[in-house]
Coordinates of C-alpha atoms in Angstrom, one line a residue:
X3 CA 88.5 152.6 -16.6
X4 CA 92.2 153.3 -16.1
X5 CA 95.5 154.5 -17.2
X6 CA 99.0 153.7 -16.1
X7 CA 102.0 155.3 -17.2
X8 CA 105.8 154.7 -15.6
X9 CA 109.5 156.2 -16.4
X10 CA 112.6 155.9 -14.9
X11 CA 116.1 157.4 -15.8
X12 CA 119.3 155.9 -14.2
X13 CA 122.1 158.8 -13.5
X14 CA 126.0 158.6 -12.8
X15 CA 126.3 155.4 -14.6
X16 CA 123.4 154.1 -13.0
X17 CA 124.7 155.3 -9.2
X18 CA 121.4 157.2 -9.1
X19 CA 117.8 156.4 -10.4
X20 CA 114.8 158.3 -10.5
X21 CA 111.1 156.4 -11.3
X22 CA 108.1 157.9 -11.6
X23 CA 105.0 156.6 -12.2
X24 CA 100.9 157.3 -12.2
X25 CA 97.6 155.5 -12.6
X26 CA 94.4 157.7 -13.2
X27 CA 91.0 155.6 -12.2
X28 CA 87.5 156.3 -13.1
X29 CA 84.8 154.5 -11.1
X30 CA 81.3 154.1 -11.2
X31 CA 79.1 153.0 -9.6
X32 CA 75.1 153.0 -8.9
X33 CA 73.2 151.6 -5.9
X34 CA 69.5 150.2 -5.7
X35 CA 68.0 150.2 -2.9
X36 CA 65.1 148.0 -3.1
X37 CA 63.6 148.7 0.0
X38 CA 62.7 152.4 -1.0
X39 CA 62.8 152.2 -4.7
X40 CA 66.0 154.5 -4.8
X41 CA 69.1 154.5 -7.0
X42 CA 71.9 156.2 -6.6
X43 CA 74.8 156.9 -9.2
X44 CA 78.3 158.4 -8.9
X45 CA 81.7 158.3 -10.2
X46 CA 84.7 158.2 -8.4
X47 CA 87.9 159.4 -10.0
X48 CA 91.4 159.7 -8.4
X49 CA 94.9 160.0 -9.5
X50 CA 97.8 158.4 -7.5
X51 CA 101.2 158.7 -8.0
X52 CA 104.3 157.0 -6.6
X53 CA 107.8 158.6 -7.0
X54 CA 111.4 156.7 -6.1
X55 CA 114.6 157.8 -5.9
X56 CA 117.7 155.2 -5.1
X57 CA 121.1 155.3 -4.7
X58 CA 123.2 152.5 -5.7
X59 CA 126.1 151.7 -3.3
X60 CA 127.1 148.7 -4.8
X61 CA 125.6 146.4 -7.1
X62 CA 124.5 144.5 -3.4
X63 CA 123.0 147.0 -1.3
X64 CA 121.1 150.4 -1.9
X65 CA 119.2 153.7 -0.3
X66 CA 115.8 154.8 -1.0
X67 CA 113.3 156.6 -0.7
X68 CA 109.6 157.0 -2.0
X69 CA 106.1 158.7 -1.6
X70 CA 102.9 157.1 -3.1
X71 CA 99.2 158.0 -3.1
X72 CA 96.5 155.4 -2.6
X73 CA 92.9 155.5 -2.9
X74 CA 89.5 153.8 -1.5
X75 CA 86.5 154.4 -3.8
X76 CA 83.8 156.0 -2.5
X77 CA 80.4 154.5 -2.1
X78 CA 76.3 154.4 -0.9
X79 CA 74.6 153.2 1.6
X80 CA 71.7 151.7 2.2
X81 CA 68.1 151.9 4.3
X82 CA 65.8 154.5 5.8
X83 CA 68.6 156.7 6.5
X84 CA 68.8 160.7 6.3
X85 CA 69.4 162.1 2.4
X86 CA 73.1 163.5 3.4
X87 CA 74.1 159.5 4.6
X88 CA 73.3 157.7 1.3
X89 CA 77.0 158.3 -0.4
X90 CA 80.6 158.3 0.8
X91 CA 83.7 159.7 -0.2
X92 CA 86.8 157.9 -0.6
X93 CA 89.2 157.3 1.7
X94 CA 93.4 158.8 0.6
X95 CA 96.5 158.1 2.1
X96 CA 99.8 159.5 1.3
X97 CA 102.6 156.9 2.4
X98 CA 106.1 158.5 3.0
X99 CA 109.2 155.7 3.1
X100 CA 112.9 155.9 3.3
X101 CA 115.1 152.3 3.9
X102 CA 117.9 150.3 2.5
X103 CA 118.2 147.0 0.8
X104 CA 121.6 144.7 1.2
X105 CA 122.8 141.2 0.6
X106 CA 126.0 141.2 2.4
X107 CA 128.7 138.5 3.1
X108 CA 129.0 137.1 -0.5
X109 CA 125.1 137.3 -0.3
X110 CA 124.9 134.8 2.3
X111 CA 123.1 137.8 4.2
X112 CA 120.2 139.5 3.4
X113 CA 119.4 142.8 5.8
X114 CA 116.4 145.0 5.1
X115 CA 115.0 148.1 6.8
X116 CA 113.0 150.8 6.6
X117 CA 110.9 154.6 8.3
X118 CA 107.4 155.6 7.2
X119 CA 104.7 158.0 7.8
X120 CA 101.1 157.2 6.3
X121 CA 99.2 160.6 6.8
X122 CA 95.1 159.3 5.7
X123 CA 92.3 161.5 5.4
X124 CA 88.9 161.3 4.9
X125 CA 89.1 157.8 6.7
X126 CA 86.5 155.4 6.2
X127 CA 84.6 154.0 8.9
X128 CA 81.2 151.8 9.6
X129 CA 78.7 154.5 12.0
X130 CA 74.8 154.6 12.4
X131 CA 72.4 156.8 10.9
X132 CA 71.1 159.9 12.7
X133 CA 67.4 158.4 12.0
X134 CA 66.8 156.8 14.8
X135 CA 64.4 154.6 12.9
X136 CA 67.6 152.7 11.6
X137 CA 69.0 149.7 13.5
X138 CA 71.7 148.9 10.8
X139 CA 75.2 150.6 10.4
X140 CA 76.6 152.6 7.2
X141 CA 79.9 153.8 5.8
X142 CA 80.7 157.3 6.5
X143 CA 84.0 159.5 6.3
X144 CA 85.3 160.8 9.5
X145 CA 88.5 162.5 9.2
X146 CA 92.0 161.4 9.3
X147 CA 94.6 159.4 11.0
X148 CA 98.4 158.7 10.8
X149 CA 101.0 155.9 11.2
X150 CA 104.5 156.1 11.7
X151 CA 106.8 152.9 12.3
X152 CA 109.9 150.5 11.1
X153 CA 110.4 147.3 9.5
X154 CA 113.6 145.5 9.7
X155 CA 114.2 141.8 8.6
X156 CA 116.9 139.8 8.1
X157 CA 117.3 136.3 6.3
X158 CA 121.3 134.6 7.0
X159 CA 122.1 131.5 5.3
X160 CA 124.5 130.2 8.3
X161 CA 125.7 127.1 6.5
X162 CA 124.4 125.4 2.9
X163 CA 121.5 123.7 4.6
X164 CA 120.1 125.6 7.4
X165 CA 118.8 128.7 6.4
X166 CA 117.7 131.1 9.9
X167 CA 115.9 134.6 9.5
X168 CA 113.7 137.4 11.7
X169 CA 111.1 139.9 11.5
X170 CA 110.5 142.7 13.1
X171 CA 108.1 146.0 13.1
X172 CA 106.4 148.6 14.9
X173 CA 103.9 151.3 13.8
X174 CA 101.8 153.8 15.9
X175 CA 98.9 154.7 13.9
X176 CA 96.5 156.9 15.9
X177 CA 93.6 158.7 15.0
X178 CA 93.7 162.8 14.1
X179 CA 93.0 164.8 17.4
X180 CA 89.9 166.3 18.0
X181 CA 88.3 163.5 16.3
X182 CA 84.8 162.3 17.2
X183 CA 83.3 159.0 16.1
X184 CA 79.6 159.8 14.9
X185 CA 78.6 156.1 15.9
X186 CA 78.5 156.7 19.3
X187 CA 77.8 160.6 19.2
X188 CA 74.6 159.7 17.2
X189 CA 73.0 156.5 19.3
X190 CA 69.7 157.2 20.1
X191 CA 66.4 155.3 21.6
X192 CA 63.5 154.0 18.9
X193 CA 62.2 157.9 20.7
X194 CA 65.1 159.5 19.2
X195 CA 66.8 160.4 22.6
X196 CA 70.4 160.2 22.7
X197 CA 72.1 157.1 24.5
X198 CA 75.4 158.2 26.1
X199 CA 77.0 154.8 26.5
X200 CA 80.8 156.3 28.0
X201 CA 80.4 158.4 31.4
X202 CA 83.4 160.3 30.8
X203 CA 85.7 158.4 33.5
X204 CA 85.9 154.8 31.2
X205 CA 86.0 157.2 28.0
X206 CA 84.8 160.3 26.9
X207 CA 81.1 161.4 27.2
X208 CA 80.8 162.6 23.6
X209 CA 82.4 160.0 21.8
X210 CA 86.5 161.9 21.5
X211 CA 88.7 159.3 19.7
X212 CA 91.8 161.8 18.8
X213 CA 94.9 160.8 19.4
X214 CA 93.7 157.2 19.7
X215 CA 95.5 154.1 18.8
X216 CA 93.4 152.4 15.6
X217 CA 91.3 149.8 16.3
X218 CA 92.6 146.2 15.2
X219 CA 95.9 147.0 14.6
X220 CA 99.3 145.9 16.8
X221 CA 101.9 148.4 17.5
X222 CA 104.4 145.6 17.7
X223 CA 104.6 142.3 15.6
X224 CA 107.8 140.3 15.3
X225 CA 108.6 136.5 13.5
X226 CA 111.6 134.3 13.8
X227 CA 112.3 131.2 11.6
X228 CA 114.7 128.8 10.5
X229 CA 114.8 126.0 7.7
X230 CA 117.5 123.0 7.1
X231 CA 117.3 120.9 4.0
X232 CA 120.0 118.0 3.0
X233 CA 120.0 114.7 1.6
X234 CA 118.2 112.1 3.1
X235 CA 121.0 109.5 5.0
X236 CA 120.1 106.4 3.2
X237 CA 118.0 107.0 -0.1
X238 CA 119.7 107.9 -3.1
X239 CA 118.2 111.6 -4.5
X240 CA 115.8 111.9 -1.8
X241 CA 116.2 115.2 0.5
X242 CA 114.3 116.2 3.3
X243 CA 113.7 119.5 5.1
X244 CA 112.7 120.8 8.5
X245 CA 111.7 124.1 9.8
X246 CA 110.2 126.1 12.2
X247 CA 108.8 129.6 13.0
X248 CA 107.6 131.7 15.6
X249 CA 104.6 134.5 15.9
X250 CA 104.0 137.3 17.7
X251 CA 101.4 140.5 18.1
X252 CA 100.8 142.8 20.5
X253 CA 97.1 143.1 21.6
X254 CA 94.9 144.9 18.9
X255 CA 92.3 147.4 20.3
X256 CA 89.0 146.2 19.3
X257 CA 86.8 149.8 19.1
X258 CA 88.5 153.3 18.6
X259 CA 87.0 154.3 22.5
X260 CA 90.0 151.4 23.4
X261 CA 87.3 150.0 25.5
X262 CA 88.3 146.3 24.6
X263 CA 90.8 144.4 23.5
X264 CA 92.3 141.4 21.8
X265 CA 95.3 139.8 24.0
X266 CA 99.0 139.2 22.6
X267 CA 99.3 136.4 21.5
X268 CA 102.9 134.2 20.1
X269 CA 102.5 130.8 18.3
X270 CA 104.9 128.2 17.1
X271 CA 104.9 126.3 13.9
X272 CA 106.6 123.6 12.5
X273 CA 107.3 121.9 9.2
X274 CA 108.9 119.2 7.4
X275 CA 108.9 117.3 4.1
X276 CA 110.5 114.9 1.9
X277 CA 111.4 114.9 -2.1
X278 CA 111.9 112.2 -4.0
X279 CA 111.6 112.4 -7.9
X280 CA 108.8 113.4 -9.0
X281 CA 106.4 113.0 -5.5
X282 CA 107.1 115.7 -2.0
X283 CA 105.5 114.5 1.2
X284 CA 104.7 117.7 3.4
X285 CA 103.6 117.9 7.0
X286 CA 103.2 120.6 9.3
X287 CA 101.9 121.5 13.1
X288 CA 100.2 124.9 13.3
X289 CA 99.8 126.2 16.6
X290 CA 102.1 123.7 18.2
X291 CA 101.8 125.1 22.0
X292 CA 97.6 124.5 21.7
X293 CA 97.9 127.8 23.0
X294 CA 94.2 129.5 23.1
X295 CA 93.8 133.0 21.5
X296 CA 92.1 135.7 19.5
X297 CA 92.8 136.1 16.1
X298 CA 90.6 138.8 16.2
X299 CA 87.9 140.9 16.9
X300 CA 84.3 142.7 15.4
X301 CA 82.1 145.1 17.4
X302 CA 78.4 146.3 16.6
X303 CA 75.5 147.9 17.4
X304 CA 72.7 145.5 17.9
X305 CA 68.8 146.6 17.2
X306 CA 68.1 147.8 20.3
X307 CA 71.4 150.5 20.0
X308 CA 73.4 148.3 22.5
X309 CA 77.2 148.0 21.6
X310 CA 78.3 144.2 21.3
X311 CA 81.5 142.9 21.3
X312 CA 82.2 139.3 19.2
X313 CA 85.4 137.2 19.5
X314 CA 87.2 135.2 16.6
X315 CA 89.0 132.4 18.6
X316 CA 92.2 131.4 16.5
X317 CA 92.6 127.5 15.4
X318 CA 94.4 125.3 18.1
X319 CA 97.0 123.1 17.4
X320 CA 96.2 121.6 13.6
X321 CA 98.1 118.7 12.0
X322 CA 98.5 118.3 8.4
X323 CA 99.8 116.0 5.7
X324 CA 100.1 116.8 1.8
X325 CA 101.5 114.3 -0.6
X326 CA 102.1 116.1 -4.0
X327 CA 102.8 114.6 -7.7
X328 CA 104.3 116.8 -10.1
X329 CA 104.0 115.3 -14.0

């Protein structure tokens, strides 16, 4: 169940406006575990607000800034695992953002930017059970973390047909110091002896992930484009576009130890079509380069308490073709 309510009030003739706005959730939820016989039933209720303040500069570009709440519900797990491991708590952020809109140029120009600080707590994150007994993982809450970062883009239209624009971002969300992740402070043999998998030189003995760098997350990403569209030389009413864009990430750590990683990785795409009437002909080459990459990556804890790490290869160089009909 849930309740949303919103208000905002322009000041100075509309120079200045002030929104706020808040949705209260009530959650439940109830688990059976059929392997026991077990249920277990909670509910989870949070309120999150946003609030926004802008200035006006002109009716084309603007100041703002804004702080919002978000949520994760809580939930159980499952299995032969210890009484204090069947539920979880939910996971809040507090996101902090202050930027500026503008369309600039007769709005021929469109420039964007923005700072923010996400401060979580209570983070959310997949561990093992300190019953030895259990080979599988569960959900538990491990403390907190923070991001800060900026976001620019930019979109130009250089001439009536060829449009040309660029991304760019970086964010350094590390985890809270002094934070330990219980997955590897809790492995332990089918005897219940601890397995110490890091010897302290590689990464810490006891499992210390503070002031780490989140696992599959880029500290830099940035994207480049452009797009022409005219009439097609030739055929009455038809026109025809072309584009282009281009890709990149920095490497994405893989487990919050930073013991492996997924490599950078840029691509190129490209893109074309064709109008006529009522039909559109649309083709496009993903991955143009063939280039060979990770899109991403998982990491486990097999049966035996052994950590293993699994790749997702990205596609390689796809080609497409889409003829649409519109009636």
């Amino acid at each position: 169940k849930s309740v949303f309510a919103s208000v905002s009030q322009d000041f100075s003739d509309g120079l200045i406006n002030i929104a706020i706005e808040g949705r209260y959730t009530e959650e439940e939820k109830t688990s059976y575990d059929r392997l026991s016989g077990s249920v277990s039933e909670a509910t989870f209720d949070s309120f999150t607000p946003r609030f926004v303040a802008q200035y006006n500069v002109s009716e084309y570009s603007n100041v703002y800034a804004s702080a919002a709440k978000g949520v994760k519900s809580g939930g159980f797990n499952s299995g032969n695992i210890l009484a204090s491991e069947r539920a979880f708590q939910p996971e809040e952020n507090w996101t902090y953002e202050i930027g500026s809109k503008n369309q600039l140029f007769d709005q021929r120009l469109q420039l964007n930017a923005n700072l923010f600080y996400v401060d979580w707590s209570n983070l959310q994150t997949l561990s093992v059970s300190g019953n030895p007994a259990f080979r599988g993982t569960l959900t538990r809450n491990v403390g907190g973390a923070t991001s800060y970062g900026v976001e620019i883009d930019l979109v130009a239209r250089l001439t009536e047909e060829l449009q040309a624009g660029f991304g760019f971002s970086y964010a350094d969300p590390t985890y809270a110091d002094d934070l330990i992740d219980p997955r590897y402070q809790l492995m332990r043999n089918s005897a219940g002896i601890p397995i110490v998998i890091c010897d302290g030189v590689t990464c810490p003995s006891d499992g210390s992930i503070g002031g780490n760098q989140l696992s599959r997350q880029s500290k830099y990403q940035g994207s480049a484009f452009f797009s022409y569209t005219d009439e097609l030389p030739g055929w009455s009413g038809a026109n025809f576009t072309i584009g282009g864009d281009v890709g990149y990430k920095s490497k994405q750590y893989i487990d919050p130890l930073l013991l492996a990683w997924a490599p950078d990785r840029f691509l190129v795409n490209l893109n074309a079509s064709i109008a006529y009437d009522r039909f559109r002909l649309e083709g496009f080459v993903k991955n143009l380069f063939d280039e060979e990459y990770a899109s991403g990556a998982t990491y486990n804890l097999t049966g035996l308490r052994q950590v293993r790490y699994e790749g997702v290869l990205g596609e390689k160089r796809t080609v497409g073709v889409t003829l649409r009909y519109k009636y």
